[in-house]
Tab-separated table of C-alpha atoms in Angstrom:
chain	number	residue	atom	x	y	z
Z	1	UNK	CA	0.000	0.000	0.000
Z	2	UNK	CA	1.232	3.861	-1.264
Z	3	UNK	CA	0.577	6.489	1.552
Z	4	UNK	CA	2.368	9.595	1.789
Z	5	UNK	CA	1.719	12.907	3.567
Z	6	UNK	CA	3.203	16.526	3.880
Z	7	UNK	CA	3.377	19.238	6.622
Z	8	UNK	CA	2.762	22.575	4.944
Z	9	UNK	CA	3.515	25.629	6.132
Z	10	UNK	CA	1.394	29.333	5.457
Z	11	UNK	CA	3.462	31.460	2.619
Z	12	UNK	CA	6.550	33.759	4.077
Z	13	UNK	CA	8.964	35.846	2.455
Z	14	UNK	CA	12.547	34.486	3.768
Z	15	UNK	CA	15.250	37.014	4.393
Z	16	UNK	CA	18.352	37.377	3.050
Z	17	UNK	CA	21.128	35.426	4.847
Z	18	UNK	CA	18.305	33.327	6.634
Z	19	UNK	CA	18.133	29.689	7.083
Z	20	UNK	CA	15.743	27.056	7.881
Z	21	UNK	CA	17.294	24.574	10.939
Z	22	UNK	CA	14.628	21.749	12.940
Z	23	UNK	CA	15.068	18.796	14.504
Z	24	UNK	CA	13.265	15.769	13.254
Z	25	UNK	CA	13.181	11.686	13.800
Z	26	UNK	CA	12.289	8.982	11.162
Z	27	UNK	CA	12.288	5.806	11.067
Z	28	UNK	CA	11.489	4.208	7.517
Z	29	UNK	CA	11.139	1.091	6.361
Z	30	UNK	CA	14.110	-0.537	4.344
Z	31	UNK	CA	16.331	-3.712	3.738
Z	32	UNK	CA	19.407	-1.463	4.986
Z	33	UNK	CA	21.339	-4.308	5.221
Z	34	UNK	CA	21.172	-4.535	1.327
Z	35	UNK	CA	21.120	-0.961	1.034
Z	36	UNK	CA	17.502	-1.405	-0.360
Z	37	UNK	CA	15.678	1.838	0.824
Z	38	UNK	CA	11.889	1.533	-0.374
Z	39	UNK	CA	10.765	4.104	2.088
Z	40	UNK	CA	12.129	7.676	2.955
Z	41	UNK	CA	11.142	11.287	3.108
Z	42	UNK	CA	12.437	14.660	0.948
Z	43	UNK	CA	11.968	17.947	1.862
Z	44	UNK	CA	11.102	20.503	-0.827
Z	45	UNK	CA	10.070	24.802	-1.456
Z	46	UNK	CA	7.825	26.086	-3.745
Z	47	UNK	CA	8.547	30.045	-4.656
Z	48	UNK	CA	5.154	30.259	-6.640
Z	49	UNK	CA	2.462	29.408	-4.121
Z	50	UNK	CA	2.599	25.740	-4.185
Z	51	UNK	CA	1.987	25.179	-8.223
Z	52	UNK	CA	5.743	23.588	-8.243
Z	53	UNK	CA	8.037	22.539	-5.543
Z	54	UNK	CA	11.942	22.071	-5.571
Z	55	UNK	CA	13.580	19.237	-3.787
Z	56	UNK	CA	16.171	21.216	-1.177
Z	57	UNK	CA	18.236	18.385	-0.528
Z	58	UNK	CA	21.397	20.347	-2.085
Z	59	UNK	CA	20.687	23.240	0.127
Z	60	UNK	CA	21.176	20.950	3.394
Z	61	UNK	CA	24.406	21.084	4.725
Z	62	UNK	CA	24.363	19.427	7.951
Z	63	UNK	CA	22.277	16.174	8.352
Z	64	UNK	CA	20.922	15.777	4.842
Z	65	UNK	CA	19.630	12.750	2.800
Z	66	UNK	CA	21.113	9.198	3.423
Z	67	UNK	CA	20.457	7.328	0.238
Z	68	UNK	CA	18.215	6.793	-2.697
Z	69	UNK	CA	14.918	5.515	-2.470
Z	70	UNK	CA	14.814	2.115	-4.612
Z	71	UNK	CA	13.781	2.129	-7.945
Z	72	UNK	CA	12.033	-1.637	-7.341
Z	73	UNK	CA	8.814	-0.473	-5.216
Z	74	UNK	CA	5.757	1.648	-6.109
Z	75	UNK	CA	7.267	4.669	-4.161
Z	76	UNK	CA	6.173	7.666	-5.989
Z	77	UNK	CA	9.574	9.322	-4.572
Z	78	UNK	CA	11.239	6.127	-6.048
Z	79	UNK	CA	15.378	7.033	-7.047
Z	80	UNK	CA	15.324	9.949	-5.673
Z	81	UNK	CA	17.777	11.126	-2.604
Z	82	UNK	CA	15.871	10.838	0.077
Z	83	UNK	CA	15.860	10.849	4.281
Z	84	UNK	CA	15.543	7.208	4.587
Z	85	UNK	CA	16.783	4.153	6.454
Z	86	UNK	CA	15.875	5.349	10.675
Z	87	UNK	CA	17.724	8.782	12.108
Z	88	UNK	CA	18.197	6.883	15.624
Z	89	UNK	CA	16.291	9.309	17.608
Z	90	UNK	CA	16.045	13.254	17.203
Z	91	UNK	CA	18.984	14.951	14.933
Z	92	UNK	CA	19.139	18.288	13.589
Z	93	UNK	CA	19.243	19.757	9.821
C-alpha cells in the first residue's frame, strides 16, 4: 500500500542570509542491510504558491539525505535522494 503525507507551512517571504534549521526523527522502512531503501522522506520549497516545488536536498548542509529511495517499489519518490533508512532518535538539519 502507497501512503504519503506533507506538513505545509502558510506562505513567508525568507530574508536574506536566513536559514531554515529543525530537529526531526524517522524511522522508515528498508532492507538497509542490502542498502535497499523503499521508504524515505524529501523535503522541498515552492517560490510560486505551491503550483511547483523544488527538492532542497542540495541546500542541506548538515544532516541531509542518506540514500536513494529504490527504484524496485511503487514509491512515488522512487530514485530519488531521500531521508531514509531510521535517524536513531532526534537529529538536527
Amino acid at each position: 500500500m502507497v501512503t504519503d503525507a506533507s506538513a505545509r507551512l502558510t506562505s513567508f517571504t525568507v530574508p536574506n542570509g536566513a536559514y531554515l534549521h529543525f530537529a526531526h526523527a524517522y524511522d522508515f522502512e528498508s532492507y538497509a542491510f542490502i542498502n535497499a531503501y523503499y521508504d524515505g522522506g524529501v523535503l522541498e520549497y515552492s517560490t510560486n504558491g505551491g503550483s511547483n516545488w523544488v527538492d532542497a536536498g542540495s541546500l542541506i548542509d548538515f544532516n541531509g539525505y542518506k540514500g536513494t529511495i529504490s527504484n524496485d517499489w511503487s514509491n512515488p519518490l522512487k530514485g530519488r535522494a531521500a531521508f531514509v533508512d531510521s535517524s536513531h532518535g532526534y537529529i538536527s538539519t
